[in-house]
């Protein structure tokens, strides 16, 4: 199926500051706040609620200010995101879970609220901040300020409208929790749970953990998670030497950009993102050979290669002719793909927040030598096989390397509380603009297999799950994949400043054929060759 839609760790014990009774944070030095406050970014208009919303987002429900039980300074990732808001490109994470049966509204609302109570780190809002403060502060609340669960009116376009809201409208940061759950009844009898998350506060895996707890409470069955990811060092996984970064290409080369479609329709200043959802088969891999415990490459490696092929083939088709043929051409600049790596445990002890670390997978000189065969239609199988082997070597080294800072040393320095946050924010925005040409080509977030059963009892287990990550310029494109029931659920999400909907659909078709090109085929047998 294809659907085109227009377009942190838990606070350590002993570090909780006692509430001052007014819900106000300290200024980072233990002094109470007063004076005019800078609020969190203004919340976008909430979606209309249907009958039975019971005070959900936009349902006319009364917003209260919950009692503050703890103050937590913004971690590095949260602060960098908070410094760089863009109303035209909201920082939302979209999670969409399709269930085969109907859910009971009251029972689901109760289960979700109980799940929030079991994971109190999600009950957070940004405290008012004064210009002289040296930190942004999360206030953890004893209860939600607003009911995050909403039941929009059913109808043929209810899901499309909910998706549009997920791409256009962030849950506000100044109301706990910064999450919205919309429950959409489908005509065929199924239910879609659509979570919208403000990415400044939380990432997708954190909210999936909370949803798994809600499923356990709703269905009454244990939802034990699968094993946590293991980054064991094996053959070929040694940390790369400083003078030989794997596949980095020319060290100071600007990464390639997704070429804009010169014939695209005007977008009329439309805000938000556009999105393409698709379901694809998992490409075959070669069988394991005797004595080898791991496959020569993983599905994640195949997804990385498919993303490279998609970008390179697209840029070759849309590269300007003649002397203007520059950064859009695969031979002119290396494709660099950012890949989140999540090492957190999957159980109820999972630290919530923005907990992934980002690594960059660089493709450079070897790919330029093979650019012709790789960007052919269809790509040359031998060239693709070579690229898969090189990519596997690169990703094994990156995953096995000791975890570093989430956003690097520069982000750690920028968020050090030595000057007021307003000054740090101005510096962060200036540096982000200056560094834009060196931003990676795109982001691939492969969730992999859902680690939880997500068993909602009589409503069933998911038949499909989609995630999508925000796509801000200059990248302008993100690729997110999940594996469900032996299929890959793909979400392409792009900025309308880069592509229109027709171009996004063509890019999705390129990804489909590029992923198929990574599938292993058995060599012909001797009998078949005669």
PDB file of N, CA and C in Angstrom, residues 293-340:
ATOM      1  N   UNK A 293      29.093 -16.674  12.131  1.00  0.00           N
ATOM      2  CA  UNK A 293      27.949 -16.461  13.014  1.00  0.00           C
ATOM      3  C   UNK A 293      27.064 -15.307  12.540  1.00  0.00           C
ATOM      4  N   UNK A 294      27.581 -14.444  11.704  1.00  0.00           N
ATOM      5  CA  UNK A 294      26.794 -13.305  11.238  1.00  0.00           C
ATOM      6  C   UNK A 294      26.745 -13.289   9.724  1.00  0.00           C
ATOM      7  N   UNK A 295      25.711 -12.644   9.200  1.00  0.00           N
ATOM      8  CA  UNK A 295      25.593 -12.475   7.756  1.00  0.00           C
ATOM      9  C   UNK A 295      26.613 -11.440   7.290  1.00  0.00           C
ATOM     10  N   UNK A 296      26.984 -11.483   6.001  1.00  0.00           N
ATOM     11  CA  UNK A 296      27.984 -10.519   5.522  1.00  0.00           C
ATOM     12  C   UNK A 296      27.515  -9.074   5.605  1.00  0.00           C
ATOM     13  N   UNK A 297      26.216  -8.859   5.584  1.00  0.00           N
ATOM     14  CA  UNK A 297      25.676  -7.516   5.773  1.00  0.00           C
ATOM     15  C   UNK A 297      24.262  -7.646   6.321  1.00  0.00           C
ATOM     16  N   UNK A 298      23.747  -6.559   6.872  1.00  0.00           N
ATOM     17  CA  UNK A 298      22.454  -6.569   7.549  1.00  0.00           C
ATOM     18  C   UNK A 298      21.402  -5.873   6.681  1.00  0.00           C
ATOM     19  N   UNK A 299      20.138  -5.990   7.115  1.00  0.00           N
ATOM     20  CA  UNK A 299      19.074  -5.240   6.441  1.00  0.00           C
ATOM     21  C   UNK A 299      19.330  -3.740   6.573  1.00  0.00           C
ATOM     22  N   UNK A 300      19.883  -3.312   7.708  1.00  0.00           N
ATOM     23  CA  UNK A 300      20.221  -1.896   7.869  1.00  0.00           C
ATOM     24  C   UNK A 300      21.233  -1.453   6.823  1.00  0.00           C
ATOM     25  N   UNK A 301      22.216  -2.313   6.516  1.00  0.00           N
ATOM     26  CA  UNK A 301      23.174  -1.987   5.456  1.00  0.00           C
ATOM     27  C   UNK A 301      22.472  -1.887   4.105  1.00  0.00           C
ATOM     28  N   UNK A 302      21.523  -2.772   3.853  1.00  0.00           N
ATOM     29  CA  UNK A 302      20.776  -2.702   2.598  1.00  0.00           C
ATOM     30  C   UNK A 302      19.965  -1.414   2.506  1.00  0.00           C
ATOM     31  N   UNK A 303      19.401  -0.979   3.639  1.00  0.00           N
ATOM     32  CA  UNK A 303      18.643   0.273   3.638  1.00  0.00           C
ATOM     33  C   UNK A 303      19.556   1.468   3.408  1.00  0.00           C
ATOM     34  N   UNK A 304      20.761   1.446   3.984  1.00  0.00           N
ATOM     35  CA  UNK A 304      21.723   2.522   3.726  1.00  0.00           C
ATOM     36  C   UNK A 304      22.102   2.576   2.249  1.00  0.00           C
ATOM     37  N   UNK A 305      22.372   1.411   1.672  1.00  0.00           N
ATOM     38  CA  UNK A 305      22.746   1.369   0.254  1.00  0.00           C
ATOM     39  C   UNK A 305      21.569   1.820  -0.608  1.00  0.00           C
ATOM     40  N   UNK A 306      20.350   1.381  -0.265  1.00  0.00           N
ATOM     41  CA  UNK A 306      19.177   1.815  -1.034  1.00  0.00           C
ATOM     42  C   UNK A 306      19.011   3.331  -0.961  1.00  0.00           C
ATOM     43  N   UNK A 307      19.294   3.919   0.208  1.00  0.00           N
ATOM     44  CA  UNK A 307      19.192   5.374   0.341  1.00  0.00           C
ATOM     45  C   UNK A 307      20.248   6.056  -0.522  1.00  0.00           C
ATOM     46  N   UNK A 308      21.483   5.522  -0.516  1.00  0.00           N
ATOM     47  CA  UNK A 308      22.533   6.092  -1.372  1.00  0.00           C
ATOM     48  C   UNK A 308      22.130   5.994  -2.841  1.00  0.00           C
ATOM     49  N   UNK A 309      21.647   4.838  -3.248  1.00  0.00           N
ATOM     50  CA  UNK A 309      21.250   4.664  -4.643  1.00  0.00           C
ATOM     51  C   UNK A 309      20.120   5.622  -5.011  1.00  0.00           C
ATOM     52  N   UNK A 310      19.163   5.790  -4.117  1.00  0.00           N
ATOM     53  CA  UNK A 310      18.061   6.704  -4.390  1.00  0.00           C
ATOM     54  C   UNK A 310      18.574   8.125  -4.624  1.00  0.00           C
ATOM     55  N   UNK A 311      19.444   8.601  -3.721  1.00  0.00           N
ATOM     56  CA  UNK A 311      19.963   9.964  -3.840  1.00  0.00           C
ATOM     57  C   UNK A 311      20.808  10.109  -5.098  1.00  0.00           C
ATOM     58  N   UNK A 312      21.728   9.153  -5.326  1.00  0.00           N
ATOM     59  CA  UNK A 312      22.630   9.269  -6.474  1.00  0.00           C
ATOM     60  C   UNK A 312      21.869   9.184  -7.793  1.00  0.00           C
ATOM     61  N   UNK A 313      20.905   8.275  -7.884  1.00  0.00           N
ATOM     62  CA  UNK A 313      20.138   8.144  -9.120  1.00  0.00           C
ATOM     63  C   UNK A 313      19.264   9.382  -9.345  1.00  0.00           C
ATOM     64  N   UNK A 314      18.653   9.892  -8.277  1.00  0.00           N
ATOM     65  CA  UNK A 314      17.848  11.103  -8.397  1.00  0.00           C
ATOM     66  C   UNK A 314      18.704  12.284  -8.862  1.00  0.00           C
ATOM     67  N   UNK A 315      19.865  12.466  -8.236  1.00  0.00           N
ATOM     68  CA  UNK A 315      20.727  13.583  -8.601  1.00  0.00           C
ATOM     69  C   UNK A 315      21.252  13.460 -10.027  1.00  0.00           C
ATOM     70  N   UNK A 316      21.496  12.237 -10.466  1.00  0.00           N
ATOM     71  CA  UNK A 316      21.951  12.065 -11.850  1.00  0.00           C
ATOM     72  C   UNK A 316      20.840  12.442 -12.834  1.00  0.00           C
ATOM     73  N   UNK A 317      19.606  12.108 -12.489  1.00  0.00           N
ATOM     74  CA  UNK A 317      18.488  12.445 -13.366  1.00  0.00           C
ATOM     75  C   UNK A 317      18.198  13.943 -13.377  1.00  0.00           C
ATOM     76  N   UNK A 318      18.532  14.636 -12.269  1.00  0.00           N
ATOM     77  CA  UNK A 318      18.158  16.040 -12.144  1.00  0.00           C
ATOM     78  C   UNK A 318      19.366  16.974 -12.108  1.00  0.00           C
ATOM     79  N   UNK A 319      20.544  16.473 -12.453  1.00  0.00           N
ATOM     80  CA  UNK A 319      21.735  17.324 -12.450  1.00  0.00           C
ATOM     81  C   UNK A 319      21.651  18.322 -13.604  1.00  0.00           C
ATOM     82  N   UNK A 320      22.044  19.579 -13.355  1.00  0.00           N
ATOM     83  CA  UNK A 320      22.054  20.550 -14.458  1.00  0.00           C
ATOM     84  C   UNK A 320      23.087  20.167 -15.499  1.00  0.00           C
ATOM     85  N   UNK A 321      22.811  20.473 -16.728  1.00  0.00           N
ATOM     86  CA  UNK A 321      23.727  20.142 -17.817  1.00  0.00           C
ATOM     87  C   UNK A 321      24.835  21.186 -17.921  1.00  0.00           C
ATOM     88  N   UNK A 322      25.921  20.785 -18.585  1.00  0.00           N
ATOM     89  CA  UNK A 322      27.002  21.709 -18.911  1.00  0.00           C
ATOM     90  C   UNK A 322      27.819  22.130 -17.724  1.00  0.00           C
ATOM     91  N   UNK A 323      28.358  23.367 -17.750  1.00  0.00           N
ATOM     92  CA  UNK A 323      29.269  23.817 -16.682  1.00  0.00           C
ATOM     93  C   UNK A 323      28.604  23.971 -15.327  1.00  0.00           C
ATOM     94  N   UNK A 324      27.246  24.013 -15.284  1.00  0.00           N
ATOM     95  CA  UNK A 324      26.565  24.152 -13.990  1.00  0.00           C
ATOM     96  C   UNK A 324      26.469  22.822 -13.266  1.00  0.00           C
ATOM     97  N   UNK A 325      26.973  21.755 -13.849  1.00  0.00           N
ATOM     98  CA  UNK A 325      26.896  20.430 -13.227  1.00  0.00           C
ATOM     99  C   UNK A 325      27.881  20.374 -12.063  1.00  0.00           C
ATOM    100  N   UNK A 326      27.398  20.616 -10.866  1.00  0.00           N
ATOM    101  CA  UNK A 326      28.303  20.702  -9.701  1.00  0.00           C
ATOM    102  C   UNK A 326      27.868  19.756  -8.604  1.00  0.00           C
ATOM    103  N   UNK A 327      27.380  20.324  -7.504  1.00  0.00           N
ATOM    104  CA  UNK A 327      27.134  19.503  -6.313  1.00  0.00           C
ATOM    105  C   UNK A 327      26.051  18.464  -6.501  1.00  0.00           C
ATOM    106  N   UNK A 328      25.188  18.630  -7.483  1.00  0.00           N
ATOM    107  CA  UNK A 328      24.115  17.653  -7.645  1.00  0.00           C
ATOM    108  C   UNK A 328      24.615  16.340  -8.220  1.00  0.00           C
ATOM    109  N   UNK A 329      25.769  16.353  -8.890  1.00  0.00           N
ATOM    110  CA  UNK A 329      26.258  15.147  -9.537  1.00  0.00           C
ATOM    111  C   UNK A 329      26.887  14.210  -8.530  1.00  0.00           C
ATOM    112  N   UNK A 330      26.641  12.880  -8.625  1.00  0.00           N
ATOM    113  CA  UNK A 330      27.232  11.936  -7.671  1.00  0.00           C
ATOM    114  C   UNK A 330      28.751  12.007  -7.652  1.00  0.00           C
ATOM    115  N   UNK A 331      29.376  12.319  -8.778  1.00  0.00           N
ATOM    116  CA  UNK A 331      30.839  12.333  -8.820  1.00  0.00           C
ATOM    117  C   UNK A 331      31.423  13.580  -8.189  1.00  0.00           C
ATOM    118  N   UNK A 332      30.615  14.604  -7.937  1.00  0.00           N
ATOM    119  CA  UNK A 332      31.152  15.878  -7.495  1.00  0.00           C
ATOM    120  C   UNK A 332      31.246  15.997  -5.981  1.00  0.00           C
ATOM    121  N   UNK A 333      30.386  15.342  -5.230  1.00  0.00           N
ATOM    122  CA  UNK A 333      30.365  15.485  -3.775  1.00  0.00           C
ATOM    123  C   UNK A 333      29.937  14.166  -3.152  1.00  0.00           C
ATOM    124  N   UNK A 334      30.496  13.838  -1.998  1.00  0.00           N
ATOM    125  CA  UNK A 334      30.133  12.561  -1.360  1.00  0.00           C
ATOM    126  C   UNK A 334      28.744  12.617  -0.748  1.00  0.00           C
ATOM    127  N   UNK A 335      28.015  11.526  -0.848  1.00  0.00           N
ATOM    128  CA  UNK A 335      26.749  11.379  -0.139  1.00  0.00           C
ATOM    129  C   UNK A 335      27.069  10.965   1.300  1.00  0.00           C
ATOM    130  N   UNK A 336      26.532  11.689   2.256  1.00  0.00           N
ATOM    131  CA  UNK A 336      26.736  11.396   3.675  1.00  0.00           C
ATOM    132  C   UNK A 336      25.356  11.190   4.310  1.00  0.00           C
ATOM    133  N   UNK A 337      25.179  10.060   4.970  1.00  0.00           N
ATOM    134  CA  UNK A 337      23.891   9.713   5.564  1.00  0.00           C
ATOM    135  C   UNK A 337      24.045   9.677   7.084  1.00  0.00           C
ATOM    136  N   UNK A 338      23.243  10.472   7.770  1.00  0.00           N
ATOM    137  CA  UNK A 338      23.212  10.444   9.233  1.00  0.00           C
ATOM    138  C   UNK A 338      22.333   9.282   9.683  1.00  0.00           C
ATOM    139  N   UNK A 339      22.791   8.547  10.681  1.00  0.00           N
ATOM    140  CA  UNK A 339      22.081   7.363  11.156  1.00  0.00           C
ATOM    141  C   UNK A 339      22.008   7.394  12.684  1.00  0.00           C
ATOM    142  N   UNK A 340      20.804   7.463  13.274  1.00  0.00           N
ATOM    143  CA  UNK A 340      20.697   7.384  14.739  1.00  0.00           C
ATOM    144  C   UNK A 340      20.988   5.961  15.229  1.00  0.00           C
TER     145      UNK A 340
END
